[in-house]
Every structure is written in structure tokens, then in C-alpha cells.
Coordinates of C-alpha atoms in Angstrom, one line a residue:
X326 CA 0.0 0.0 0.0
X327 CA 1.4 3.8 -0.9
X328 CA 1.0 6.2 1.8
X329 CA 1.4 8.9 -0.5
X330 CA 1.7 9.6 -3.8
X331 CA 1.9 12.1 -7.0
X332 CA 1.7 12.1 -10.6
X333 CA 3.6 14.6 -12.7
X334 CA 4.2 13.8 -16.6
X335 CA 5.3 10.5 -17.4
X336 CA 5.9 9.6 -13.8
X337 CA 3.7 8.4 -11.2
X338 CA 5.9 8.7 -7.2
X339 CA 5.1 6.9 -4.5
X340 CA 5.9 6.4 -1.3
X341 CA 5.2 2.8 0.6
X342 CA 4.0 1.9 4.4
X343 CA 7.4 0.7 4.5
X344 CA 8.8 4.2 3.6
X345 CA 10.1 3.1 0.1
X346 CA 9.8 4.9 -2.2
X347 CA 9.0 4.0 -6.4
X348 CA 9.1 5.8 -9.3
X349 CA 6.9 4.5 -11.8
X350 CA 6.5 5.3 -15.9
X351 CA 2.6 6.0 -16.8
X352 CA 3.2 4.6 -20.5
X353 CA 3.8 1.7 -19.4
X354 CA 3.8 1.2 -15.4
X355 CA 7.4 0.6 -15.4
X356 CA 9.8 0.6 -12.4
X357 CA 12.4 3.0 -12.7
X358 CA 15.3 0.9 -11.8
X359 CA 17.5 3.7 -10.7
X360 CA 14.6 5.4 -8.1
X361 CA 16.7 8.9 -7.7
X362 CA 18.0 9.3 -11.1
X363 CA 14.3 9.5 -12.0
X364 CA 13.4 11.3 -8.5
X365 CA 16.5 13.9 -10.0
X366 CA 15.2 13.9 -13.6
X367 CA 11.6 14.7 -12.5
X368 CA 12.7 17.7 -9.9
X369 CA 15.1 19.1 -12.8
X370 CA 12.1 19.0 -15.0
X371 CA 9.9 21.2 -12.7
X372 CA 12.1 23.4 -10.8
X373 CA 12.1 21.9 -7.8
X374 CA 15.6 22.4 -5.6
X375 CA 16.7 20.1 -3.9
X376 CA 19.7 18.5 -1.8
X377 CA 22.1 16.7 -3.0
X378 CA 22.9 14.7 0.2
X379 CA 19.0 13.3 0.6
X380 CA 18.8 10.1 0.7
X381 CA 16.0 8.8 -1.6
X382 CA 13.4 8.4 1.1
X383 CA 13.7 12.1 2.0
X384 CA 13.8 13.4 -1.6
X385 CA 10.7 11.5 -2.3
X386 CA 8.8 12.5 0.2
X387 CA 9.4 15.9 -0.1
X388 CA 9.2 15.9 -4.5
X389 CA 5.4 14.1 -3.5
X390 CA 4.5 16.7 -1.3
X391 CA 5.9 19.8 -3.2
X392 CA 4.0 17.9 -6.5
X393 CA 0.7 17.7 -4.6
X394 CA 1.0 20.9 -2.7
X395 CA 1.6 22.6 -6.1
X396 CA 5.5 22.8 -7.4
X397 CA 6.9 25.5 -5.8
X398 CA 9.0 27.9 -8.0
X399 CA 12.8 27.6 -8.4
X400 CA 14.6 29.6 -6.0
X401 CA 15.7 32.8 -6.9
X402 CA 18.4 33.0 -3.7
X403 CA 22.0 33.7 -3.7
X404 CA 22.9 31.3 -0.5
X405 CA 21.6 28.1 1.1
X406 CA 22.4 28.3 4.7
X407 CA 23.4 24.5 6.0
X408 CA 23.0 24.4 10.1
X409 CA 24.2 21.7 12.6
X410 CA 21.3 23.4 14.7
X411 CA 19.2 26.2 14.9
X412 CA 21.4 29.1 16.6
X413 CA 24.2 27.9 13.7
X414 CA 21.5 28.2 11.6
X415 CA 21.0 31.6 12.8
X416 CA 24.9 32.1 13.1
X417 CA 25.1 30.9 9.4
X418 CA 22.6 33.4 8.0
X419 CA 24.6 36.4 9.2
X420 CA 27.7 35.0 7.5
X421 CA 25.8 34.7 4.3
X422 CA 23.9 38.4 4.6
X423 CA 28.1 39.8 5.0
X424 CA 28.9 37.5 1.6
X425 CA 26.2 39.3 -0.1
X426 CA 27.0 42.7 1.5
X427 CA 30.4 42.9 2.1
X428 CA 30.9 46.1 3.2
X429 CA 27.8 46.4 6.1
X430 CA 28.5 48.0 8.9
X431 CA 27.7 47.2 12.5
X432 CA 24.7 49.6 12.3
X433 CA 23.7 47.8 8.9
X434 CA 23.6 44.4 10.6
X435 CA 21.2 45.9 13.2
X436 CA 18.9 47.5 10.4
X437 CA 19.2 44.2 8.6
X438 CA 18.2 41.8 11.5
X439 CA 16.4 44.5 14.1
X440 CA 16.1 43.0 17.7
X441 CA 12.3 42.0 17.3
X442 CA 13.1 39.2 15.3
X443 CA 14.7 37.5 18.5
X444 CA 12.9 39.1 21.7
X445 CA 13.8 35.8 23.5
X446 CA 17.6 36.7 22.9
X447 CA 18.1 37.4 26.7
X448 CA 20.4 39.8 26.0
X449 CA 20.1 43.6 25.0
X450 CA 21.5 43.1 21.3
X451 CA 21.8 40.7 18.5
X452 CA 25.0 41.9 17.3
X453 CA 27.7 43.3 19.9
X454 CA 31.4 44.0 18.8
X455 CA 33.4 41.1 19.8
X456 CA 35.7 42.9 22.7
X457 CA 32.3 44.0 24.6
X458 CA 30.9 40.8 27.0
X459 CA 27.1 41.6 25.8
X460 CA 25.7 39.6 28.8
X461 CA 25.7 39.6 33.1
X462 CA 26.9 37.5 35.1
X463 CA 28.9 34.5 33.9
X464 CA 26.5 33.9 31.0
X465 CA 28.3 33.1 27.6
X466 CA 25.7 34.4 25.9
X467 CA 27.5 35.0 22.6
X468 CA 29.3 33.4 19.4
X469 CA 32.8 34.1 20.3
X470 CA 34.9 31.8 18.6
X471 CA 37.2 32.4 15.3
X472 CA 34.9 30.7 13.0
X473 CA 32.2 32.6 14.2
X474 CA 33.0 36.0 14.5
X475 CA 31.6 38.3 11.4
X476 CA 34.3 40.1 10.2
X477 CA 33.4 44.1 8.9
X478 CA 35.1 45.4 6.0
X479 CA 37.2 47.9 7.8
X480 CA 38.3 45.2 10.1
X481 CA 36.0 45.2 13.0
X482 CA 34.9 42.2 14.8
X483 CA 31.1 41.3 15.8
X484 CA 29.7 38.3 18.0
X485 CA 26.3 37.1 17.3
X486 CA 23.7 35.9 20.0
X487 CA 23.7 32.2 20.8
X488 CA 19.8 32.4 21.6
X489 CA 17.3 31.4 19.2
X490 CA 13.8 29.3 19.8
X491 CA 12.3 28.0 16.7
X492 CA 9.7 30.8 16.6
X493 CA 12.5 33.5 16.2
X494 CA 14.7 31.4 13.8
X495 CA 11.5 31.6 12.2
X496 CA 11.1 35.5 11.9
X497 CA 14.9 35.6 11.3
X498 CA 14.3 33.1 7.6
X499 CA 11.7 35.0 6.8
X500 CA 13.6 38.1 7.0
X501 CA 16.6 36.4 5.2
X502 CA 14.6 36.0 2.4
X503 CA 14.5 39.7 1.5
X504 CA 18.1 39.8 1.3
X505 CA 18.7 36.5 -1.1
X506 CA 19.3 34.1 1.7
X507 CA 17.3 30.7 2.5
X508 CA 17.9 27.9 5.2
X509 CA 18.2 24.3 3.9
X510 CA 16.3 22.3 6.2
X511 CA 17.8 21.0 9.6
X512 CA 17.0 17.4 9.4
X513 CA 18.5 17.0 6.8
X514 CA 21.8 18.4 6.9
X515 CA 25.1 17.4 6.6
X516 CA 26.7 17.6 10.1
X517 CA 30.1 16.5 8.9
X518 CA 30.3 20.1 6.4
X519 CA 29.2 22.1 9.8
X520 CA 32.7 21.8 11.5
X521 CA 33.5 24.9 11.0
X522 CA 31.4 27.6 12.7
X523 CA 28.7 24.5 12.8
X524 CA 27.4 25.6 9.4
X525 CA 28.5 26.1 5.9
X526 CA 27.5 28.1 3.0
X527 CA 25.9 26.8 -0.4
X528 CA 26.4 29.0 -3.3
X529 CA 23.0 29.0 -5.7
X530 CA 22.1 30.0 -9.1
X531 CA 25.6 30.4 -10.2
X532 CA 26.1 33.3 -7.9
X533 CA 29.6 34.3 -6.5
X534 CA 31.2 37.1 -4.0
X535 CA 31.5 40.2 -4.6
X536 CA 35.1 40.6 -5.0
X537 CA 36.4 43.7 -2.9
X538 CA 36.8 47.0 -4.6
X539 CA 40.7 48.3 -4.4
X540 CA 41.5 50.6 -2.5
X541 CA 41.8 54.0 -4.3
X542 CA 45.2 54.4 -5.4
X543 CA 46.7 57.4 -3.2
X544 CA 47.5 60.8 -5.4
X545 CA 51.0 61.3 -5.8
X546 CA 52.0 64.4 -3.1
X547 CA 52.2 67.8 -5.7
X548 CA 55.5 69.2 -6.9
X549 CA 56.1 72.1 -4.7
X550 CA 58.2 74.8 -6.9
X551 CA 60.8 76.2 -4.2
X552 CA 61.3 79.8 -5.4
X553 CA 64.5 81.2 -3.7
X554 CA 63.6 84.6 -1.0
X555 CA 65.2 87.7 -2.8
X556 CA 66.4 88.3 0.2
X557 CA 68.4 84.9 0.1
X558 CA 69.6 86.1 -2.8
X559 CA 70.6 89.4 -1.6
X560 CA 72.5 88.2 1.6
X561 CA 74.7 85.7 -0.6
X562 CA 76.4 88.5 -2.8
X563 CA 76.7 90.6 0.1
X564 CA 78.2 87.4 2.1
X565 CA 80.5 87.2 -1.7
X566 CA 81.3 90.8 -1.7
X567 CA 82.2 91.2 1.9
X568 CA 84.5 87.8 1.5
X569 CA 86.1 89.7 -1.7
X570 CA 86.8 93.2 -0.1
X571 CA 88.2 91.2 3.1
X572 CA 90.8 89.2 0.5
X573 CA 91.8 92.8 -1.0
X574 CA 92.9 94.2 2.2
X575 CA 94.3 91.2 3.2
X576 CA 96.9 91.1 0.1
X577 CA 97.6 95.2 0.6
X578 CA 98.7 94.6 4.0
X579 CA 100.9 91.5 3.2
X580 CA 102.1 93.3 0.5
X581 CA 103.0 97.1 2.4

């Protein structure tokens, strides 16, 4: 018995009681012997994204729903955000907004991702710079590590909030949207990529960084014309003169 299934084109999906999952041609009820080549075929064929590390009971479950729930557009984002959890999650999505927009600012980042998106934060900020403590008492409220420090353009270190529930990770990928950014889903991650930082970065859609401008080449300093002082000019005859009159007298006297 199927527990679910879909029809799309030539292809009929469905998935089993025993979570299996078949992928069936309607021309002439044929089992695909290679079930996600065919699951891959059939989501290239109507824009659906997917991941690359779902195993084929994942990927069909999801390519039945999204067929039945109506296929849902290809995405139009810059970065997939991959999250051992949901604060790296969180963590991750700052990362990817500073790809995107590589010069923000501190003040950017708080226009960007405004405190209401976490109110269960616990702290008074989101973003604090990465010298400042951010929390009371002994509380290490705050990503402090290497890896996760955001690094500003001109330098500057920020720490991001550890503290997200699920309702303000929420708010936050919603908000992330606006800015080209979209969070692959957590149960299905790769935990081995998430060493570093305890996320990592998909690039989508062919899109790369921004590379940084150079830095304005520096004017050369102006040629300053050094006009001698008349007066300069004055003092050194009357230095010559004075040293010529003094030789005179000199050779007179010897000469007496």
C-alpha cells in the first residue's frame, strides 16, 4: 500500500508503508530501476531544488509533497544556509547576509536583522562587537569563537547571539529572504560540512562574491616649486662681496 503519492508527466511517485519509495513510468507502469535518477530527472524537470545529500526516502517525500502541494518555483536566492542546529543556523545566516553585502556595517547588521526578530535573545543586542561581554553575570551568551566572528570590511569584529527558539529562527528566515538568503532544512543536513562555525554556506544560481573594490590608489603628493627669497639672494652676494673686499685688504697689508 502507498502512503502517499503524485503524478507529474510520465511519472507516477510513491511512497510505501514501509517508507520506500517508487518511481513509476505511466506509459507503461514501469519501475524505474535507478529510483533517484528518476526522483532527480523529475525535480530538474519542474524546478524543484533540492539536496544533493537526501537520501531517496527524503527526496521522495518531499518531491510528493511539493507535487501535490503545487510545485513550488525555483529559487531565486544567492545562498543556502546548511546548520548543525538552529542558533548555527542563525549564526550561518549572518555570515551569508556579510557575503552578499560585504561592506555592512555594524549599524547595517542591526537595520538588517532588528532586535524584534529574536525578543527571546536574553540579551540587549543581536550583534555586539566582539571585545564588549554583551551579557551579566557568567553567562556566555554570545558566538565568540574564530569561526564565528563576522568580520566588517574595515576590520571590526562582531559576536552574534547564541539564543534562538524555533519561533524566532522563524522570523529571522523570513527576513533572510529579502536579502537572497534561505535555510536548507535541519534534518536534513550534513553535520560532517558544519565543523566549522557549525554551518556552511551553499552558493546557488551560479552566484559568486562580490570581490572587494581596491583601494583608491593614493594621489601622488604635488611638486612644490621652491622659489629662492630675494632676500636669500641678496645676503649671498653681500656674504661674496664682503669675503672679496676682506681678501683685498688682506693682500695690501701683506704686501706694504
Amino acid at each position: 500500500m502507498a502512503k502517499k503519492s503524485a503524478s507529474i508527466g510520465n511519472y507516477s511517485i510513491a511512497q510505501l508503508d514501509s517508507g520506500t519509495i517508487e518511481v513509476r513510468r505511466l506509459s507503461d507502469n514501469s519501475l524505474c530501476d535507478n529510483t533517484k535518477e528518476a526522483l532527480r530527472e523529475i525535480a530538474q524537470s519542474i524546478g524543484f531544488r533540492y539536496d544533493s545529500d537526501w537520501n531517496t526516502r527524503t527526496f521522495g517525500s518531499k518531491l510528493i509533497d511539493a507535487i501535490i502541494d503545487g510545485v513550488s518555483p525555483k529559487s531565486s536566492a544567492f545562498i543556502r544556509v546548511h546548520g548543525r542546529a538552529q542558533n548555527r543556523a542563525a549564526l550561518g545566516v549572518m555570515h551569508a547576509y556579510l557575503k552578499i553585502n560585504p561592506q555592512a556595517s555594524l549599524e547595517d547588521l542591526r537595520r538588517a536583522f532588528p532586535n524584534a526578530l529574536n525578543p527571546d535573545r536574553g540579551v540587549d543586542e543581536i550583534f555586539i562587537k566582539a571585545e564588549e561581554k554583551g551579557a551579566s553575570a557568567n553567562w556566555d551568551g554570545f558566538f565568540k569563537e574564530p569561526a564565528e566572528l563576522l568580520t566588517l570590511a574595515n576590520g571590526a569584529q562582531i559576536s552574534v547571539v547564541k539564543m534562538w527558539t524555533k519561533p524566532s529562527l522563524d522570523r529571522l528566515i523570513e527576513k533572510a529572504k529579502e536579502y537572497g538568503i534561505e535555510l536548507a532544512d535541519l534534518d536534513v543536513v550534513d553535520k560532517d560540512q558544519c565543523k566549522v562555525g557549525g554551518f556552511y554556506l551553499e552558493y546557488l544560481n551560479g552566484w559568486t562574491p562580490p570581490t572587494p573594490a581596491p583601494a583608491p590608489a593614493s594621489a601622488p603628493a604635488p611638486t612644490v616649486e621652491v622659489k629662492p627669497s630675494k632676500w636669500k639672494t641678496w645676503y649671498t652676494i653681500a656674504f661674496i662681496l664682503i669675503a672679496v673686499v676682506s681678501l683685498v685688504v688682506a693682500y695690501l697689508i701683506i704686501n706694504q
